[in-house]
Tab-separated table of C-alpha atoms in Angstrom:
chain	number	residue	atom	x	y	z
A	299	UNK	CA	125.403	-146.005	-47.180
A	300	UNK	CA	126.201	-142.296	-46.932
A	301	UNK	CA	129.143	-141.019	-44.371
A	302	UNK	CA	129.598	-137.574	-43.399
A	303	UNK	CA	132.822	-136.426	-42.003
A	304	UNK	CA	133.395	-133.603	-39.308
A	305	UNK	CA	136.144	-132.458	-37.251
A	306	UNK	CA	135.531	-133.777	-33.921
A	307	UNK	CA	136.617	-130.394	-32.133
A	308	UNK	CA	137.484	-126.684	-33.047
A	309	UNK	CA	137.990	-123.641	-31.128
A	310	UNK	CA	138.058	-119.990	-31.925
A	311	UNK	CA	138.210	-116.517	-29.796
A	312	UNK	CA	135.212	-114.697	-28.960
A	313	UNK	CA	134.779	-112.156	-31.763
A	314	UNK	CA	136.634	-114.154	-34.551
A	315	UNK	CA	135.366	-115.958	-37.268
A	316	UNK	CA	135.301	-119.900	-37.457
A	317	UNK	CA	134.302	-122.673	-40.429
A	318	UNK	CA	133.101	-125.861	-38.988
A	319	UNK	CA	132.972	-128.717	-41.902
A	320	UNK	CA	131.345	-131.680	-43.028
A	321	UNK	CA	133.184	-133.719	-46.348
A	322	UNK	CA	130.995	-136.608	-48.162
A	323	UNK	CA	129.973	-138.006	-51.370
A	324	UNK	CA	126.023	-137.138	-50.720
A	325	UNK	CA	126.810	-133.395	-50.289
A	326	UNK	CA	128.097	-133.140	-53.988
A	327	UNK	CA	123.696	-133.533	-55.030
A	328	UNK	CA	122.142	-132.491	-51.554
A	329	UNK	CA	122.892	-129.403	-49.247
A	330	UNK	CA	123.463	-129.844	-45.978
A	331	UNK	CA	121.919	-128.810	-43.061
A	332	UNK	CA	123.359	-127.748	-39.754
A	333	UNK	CA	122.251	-128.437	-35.920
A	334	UNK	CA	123.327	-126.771	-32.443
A	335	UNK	CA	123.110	-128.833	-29.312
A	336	UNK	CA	123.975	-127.497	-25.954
A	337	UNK	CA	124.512	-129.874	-22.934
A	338	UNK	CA	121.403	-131.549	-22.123
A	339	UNK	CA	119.169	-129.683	-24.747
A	340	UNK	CA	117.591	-130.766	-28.259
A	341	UNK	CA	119.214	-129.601	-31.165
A	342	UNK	CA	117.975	-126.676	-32.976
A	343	UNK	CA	118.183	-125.991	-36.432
A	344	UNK	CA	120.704	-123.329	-37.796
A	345	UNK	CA	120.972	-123.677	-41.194
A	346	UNK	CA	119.292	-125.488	-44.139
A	347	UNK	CA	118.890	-125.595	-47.938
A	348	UNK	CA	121.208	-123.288	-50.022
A	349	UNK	CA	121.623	-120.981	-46.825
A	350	UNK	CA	118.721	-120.252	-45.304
A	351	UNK	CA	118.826	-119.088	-41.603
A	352	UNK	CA	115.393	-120.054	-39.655
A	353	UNK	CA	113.594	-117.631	-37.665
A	354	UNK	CA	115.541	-116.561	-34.421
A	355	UNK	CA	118.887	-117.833	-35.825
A	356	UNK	CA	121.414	-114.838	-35.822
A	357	UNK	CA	122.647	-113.783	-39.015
A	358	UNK	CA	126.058	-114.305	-37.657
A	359	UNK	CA	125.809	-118.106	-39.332
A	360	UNK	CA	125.415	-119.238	-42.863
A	361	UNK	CA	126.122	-121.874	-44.831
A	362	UNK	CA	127.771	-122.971	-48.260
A	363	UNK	CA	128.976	-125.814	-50.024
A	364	UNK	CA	131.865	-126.881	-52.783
A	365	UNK	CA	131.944	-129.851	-54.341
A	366	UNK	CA	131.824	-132.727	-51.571
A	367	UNK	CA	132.204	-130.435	-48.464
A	368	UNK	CA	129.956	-127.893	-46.689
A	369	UNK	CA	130.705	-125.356	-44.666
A	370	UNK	CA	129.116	-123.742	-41.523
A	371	UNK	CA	130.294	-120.348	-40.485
A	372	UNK	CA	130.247	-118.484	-37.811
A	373	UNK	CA	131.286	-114.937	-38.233
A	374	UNK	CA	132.289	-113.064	-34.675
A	375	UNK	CA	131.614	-115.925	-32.836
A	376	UNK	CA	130.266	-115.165	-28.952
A	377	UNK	CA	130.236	-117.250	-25.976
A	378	UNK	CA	126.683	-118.606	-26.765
A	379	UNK	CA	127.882	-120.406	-29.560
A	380	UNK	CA	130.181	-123.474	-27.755
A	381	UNK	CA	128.168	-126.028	-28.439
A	382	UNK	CA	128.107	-129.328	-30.603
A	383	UNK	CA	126.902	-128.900	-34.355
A	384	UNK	CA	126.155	-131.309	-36.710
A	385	UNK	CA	125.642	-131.966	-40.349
A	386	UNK	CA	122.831	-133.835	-41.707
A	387	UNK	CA	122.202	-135.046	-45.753
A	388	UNK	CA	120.450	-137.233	-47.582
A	389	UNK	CA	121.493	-139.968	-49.869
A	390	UNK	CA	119.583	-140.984	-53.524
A	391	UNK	CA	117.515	-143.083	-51.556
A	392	UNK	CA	115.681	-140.807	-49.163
A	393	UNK	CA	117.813	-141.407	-46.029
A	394	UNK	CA	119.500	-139.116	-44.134
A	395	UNK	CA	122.336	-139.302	-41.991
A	396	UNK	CA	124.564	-136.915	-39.757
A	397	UNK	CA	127.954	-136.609	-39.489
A	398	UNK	CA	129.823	-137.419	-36.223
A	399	UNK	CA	129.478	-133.467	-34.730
A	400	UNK	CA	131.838	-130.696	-33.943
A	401	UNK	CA	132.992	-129.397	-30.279
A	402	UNK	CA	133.405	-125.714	-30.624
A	403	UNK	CA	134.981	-124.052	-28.237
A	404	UNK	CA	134.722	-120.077	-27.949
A	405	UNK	CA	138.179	-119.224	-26.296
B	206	UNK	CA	103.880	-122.935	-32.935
B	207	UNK	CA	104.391	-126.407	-33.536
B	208	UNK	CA	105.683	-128.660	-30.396
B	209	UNK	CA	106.981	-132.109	-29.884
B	210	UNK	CA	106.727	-134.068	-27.334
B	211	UNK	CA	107.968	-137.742	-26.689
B	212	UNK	CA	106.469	-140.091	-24.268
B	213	UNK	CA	107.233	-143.689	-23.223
B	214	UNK	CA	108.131	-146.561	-21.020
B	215	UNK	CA	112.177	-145.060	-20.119
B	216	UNK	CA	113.491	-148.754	-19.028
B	217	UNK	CA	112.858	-151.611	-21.493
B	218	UNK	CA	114.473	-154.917	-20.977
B	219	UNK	CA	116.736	-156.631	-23.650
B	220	UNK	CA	115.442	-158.411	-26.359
B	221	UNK	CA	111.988	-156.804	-26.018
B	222	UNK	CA	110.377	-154.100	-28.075
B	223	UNK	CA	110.777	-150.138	-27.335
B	224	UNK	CA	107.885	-148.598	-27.552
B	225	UNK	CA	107.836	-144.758	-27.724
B	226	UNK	CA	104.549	-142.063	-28.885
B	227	UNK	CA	105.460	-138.543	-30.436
B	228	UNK	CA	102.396	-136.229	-29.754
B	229	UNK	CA	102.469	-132.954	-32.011
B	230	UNK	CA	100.739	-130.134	-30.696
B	231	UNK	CA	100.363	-126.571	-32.079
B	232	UNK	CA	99.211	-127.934	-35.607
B	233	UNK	CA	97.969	-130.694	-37.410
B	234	UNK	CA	99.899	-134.014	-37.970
B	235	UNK	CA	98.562	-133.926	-41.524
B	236	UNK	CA	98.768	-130.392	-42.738
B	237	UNK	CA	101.407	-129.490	-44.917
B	238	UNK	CA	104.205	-131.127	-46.578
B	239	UNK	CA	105.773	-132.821	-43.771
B	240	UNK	CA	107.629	-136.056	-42.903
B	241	UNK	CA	108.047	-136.924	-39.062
B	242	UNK	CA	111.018	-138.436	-38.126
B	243	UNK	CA	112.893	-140.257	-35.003
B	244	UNK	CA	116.490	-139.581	-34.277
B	245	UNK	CA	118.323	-140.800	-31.521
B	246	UNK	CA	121.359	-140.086	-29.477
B	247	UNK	CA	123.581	-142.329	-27.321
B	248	UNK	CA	125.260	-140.493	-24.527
B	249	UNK	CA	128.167	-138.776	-25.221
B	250	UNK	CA	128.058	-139.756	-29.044
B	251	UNK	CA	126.417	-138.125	-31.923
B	252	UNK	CA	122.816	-138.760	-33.832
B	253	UNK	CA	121.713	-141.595	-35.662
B	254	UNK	CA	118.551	-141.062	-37.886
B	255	UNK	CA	116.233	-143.666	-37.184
B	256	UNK	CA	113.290	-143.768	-40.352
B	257	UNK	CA	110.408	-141.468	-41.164
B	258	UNK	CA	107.017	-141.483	-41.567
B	259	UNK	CA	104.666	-139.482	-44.220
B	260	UNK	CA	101.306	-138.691	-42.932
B	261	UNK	CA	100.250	-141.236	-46.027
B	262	UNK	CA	101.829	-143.878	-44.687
B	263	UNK	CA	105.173	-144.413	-46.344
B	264	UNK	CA	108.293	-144.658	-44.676
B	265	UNK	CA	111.948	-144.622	-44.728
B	266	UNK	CA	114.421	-146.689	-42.581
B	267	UNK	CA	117.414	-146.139	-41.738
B	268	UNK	CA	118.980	-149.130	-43.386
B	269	UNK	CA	121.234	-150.282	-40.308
B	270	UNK	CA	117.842	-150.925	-38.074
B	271	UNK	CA	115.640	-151.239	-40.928
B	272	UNK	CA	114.882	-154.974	-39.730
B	273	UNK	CA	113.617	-153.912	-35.966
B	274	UNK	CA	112.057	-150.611	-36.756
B	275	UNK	CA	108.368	-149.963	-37.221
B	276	UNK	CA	107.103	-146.045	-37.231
B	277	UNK	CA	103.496	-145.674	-38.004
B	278	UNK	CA	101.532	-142.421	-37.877
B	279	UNK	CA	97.937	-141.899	-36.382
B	280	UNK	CA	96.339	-138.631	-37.613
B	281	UNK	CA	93.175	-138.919	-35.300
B	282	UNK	CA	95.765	-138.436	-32.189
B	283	UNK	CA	98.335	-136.647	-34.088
B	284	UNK	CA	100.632	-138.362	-33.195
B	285	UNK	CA	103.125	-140.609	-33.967
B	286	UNK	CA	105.146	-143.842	-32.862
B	287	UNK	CA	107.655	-145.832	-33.230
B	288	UNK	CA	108.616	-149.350	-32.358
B	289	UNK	CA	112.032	-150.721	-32.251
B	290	UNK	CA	112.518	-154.564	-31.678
B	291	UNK	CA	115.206	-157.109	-30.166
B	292	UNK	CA	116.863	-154.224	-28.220
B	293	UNK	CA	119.869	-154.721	-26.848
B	294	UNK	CA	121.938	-152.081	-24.648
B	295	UNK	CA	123.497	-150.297	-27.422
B	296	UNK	CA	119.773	-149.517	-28.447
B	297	UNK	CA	120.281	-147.258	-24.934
B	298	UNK	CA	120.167	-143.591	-25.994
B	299	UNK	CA	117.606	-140.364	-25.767
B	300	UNK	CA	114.955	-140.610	-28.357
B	301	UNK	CA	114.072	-137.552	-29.960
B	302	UNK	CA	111.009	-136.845	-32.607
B	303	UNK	CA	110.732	-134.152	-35.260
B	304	UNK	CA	108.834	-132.219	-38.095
B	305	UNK	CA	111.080	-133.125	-41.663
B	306	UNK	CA	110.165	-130.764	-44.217
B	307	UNK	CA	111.550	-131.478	-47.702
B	308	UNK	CA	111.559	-128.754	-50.401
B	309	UNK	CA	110.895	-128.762	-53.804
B	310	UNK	CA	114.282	-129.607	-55.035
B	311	UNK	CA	114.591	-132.751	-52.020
B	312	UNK	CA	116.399	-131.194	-49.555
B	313	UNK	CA	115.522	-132.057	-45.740
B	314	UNK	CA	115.728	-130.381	-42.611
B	315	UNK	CA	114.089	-131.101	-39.007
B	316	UNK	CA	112.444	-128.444	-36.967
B	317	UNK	CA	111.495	-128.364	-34.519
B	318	UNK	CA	112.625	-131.155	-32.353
B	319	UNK	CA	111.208	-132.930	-29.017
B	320	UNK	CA	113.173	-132.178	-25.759
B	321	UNK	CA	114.376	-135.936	-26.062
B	322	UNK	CA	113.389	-139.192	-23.589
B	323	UNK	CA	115.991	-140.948	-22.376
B	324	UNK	CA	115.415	-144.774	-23.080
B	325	UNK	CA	117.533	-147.472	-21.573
B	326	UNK	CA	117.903	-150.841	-22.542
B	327	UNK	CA	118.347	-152.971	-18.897
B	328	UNK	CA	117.253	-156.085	-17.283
């Protein structure tokens, strides 16, 4: 099966621009797409396909992806944004899995 | 505006079968080019895809619980369940549902998402 690797924490200052990552094999065919979760809430969708934002999402985060890694970025990053994200793909056969999630930390 | 909602017994003892209903309100189970899906999340660790269901009838498992997993659709309630056998504790986690949309060129997403139901796995 798949495996999707993230950075299990980073932390930038409020204002500043920060990459959060996910590396795997699947992600060289498939695009990722991303996932906030605050304490005790459902995640909620930030980013999916090529870089598409859905409705409500500030433009402040977008996507891309090179080779075996995407990327999501967060460009002047505000206290809202701490939260846990994760990365979800799909493999040739249909089924998707997420990578382990990333801790941000607005400082 | 399409909303999930989970429902289900929240203590289930080990070895028997969790049983959990998504109900989708706001649209119809069946229109569009959706998959429905069931995630889950043990506390304080990250998501595990569980399987999906088309409104046809096919599915996908995640192939680590393929064996005790059973998600079957019912368009007359729009809803959808999903039954996971032989649970044990580390089956203990909140349950979420959601909409899967695929594109044309196979990518997937999920939105929106249920608020969650916390389902633990105790005797």
């Amino acid at each position: 099966s798949s495996e999707l690797t993230q950075d299990p924490a980073v932390s930038v200052a409020l204002g500043q621009t920060v990459r959060i990552t996910c590396q795997g094999d699947s992600l060289r065919s498939y695009y990722a797409s991303w996932y906030q979760q605050k304490p005790g809430q459902a995640p909620v969708l930030v980013i999916y396909g090529k870089n598409n934002r859905p409705s409500g999402i500030p433009d402040r985060f977008s996507g891309s992806s090179s080779g075996n890694t995407a990327s999501l970025t967060i460009t002047g990053a505000q206290a809202e944004d701490e939260a846990d994200y994760y990365c979800n793909s799909r493999d040739s056969s249909g089924n998707q899995v997420f990578g382990g999630g990333t801790k941000l930390t607005v400082l | 505006q399409v909303q999930l909602q989970e429902s289900g017994p929240g203590l289930v003892k080990p070895s028997q079968t969790l049983s959990l209903t998504c109900t989708v309100s706001g649209g119809s189970i069946s229109s569009g080019s959706y998959y429905w899906s069931w995630i889950r999340q043990p506390a304080g660790k990250g998501l595990e895809w569980i399987g999906r269901i088309y409104t046809s009838g096919s599915t996908n498992y995640n192939p680590s619980l393929k064996s005790r997993v059973t998600i079957s659709v019912d368009t007359s309630k729009n809803q959808f369940s999903l039954k996971l056998s032989s649970v044990t504790a580390a089956d203990t986690a909140v349950y979420y549902c959601a909409r899967d949309r695929r594109d044309s060129y196979g990518y997937n997403w999920f939105d929106p998402w249920g608020q969650g139901t916390l389902v633990t796995v105790s005797s």
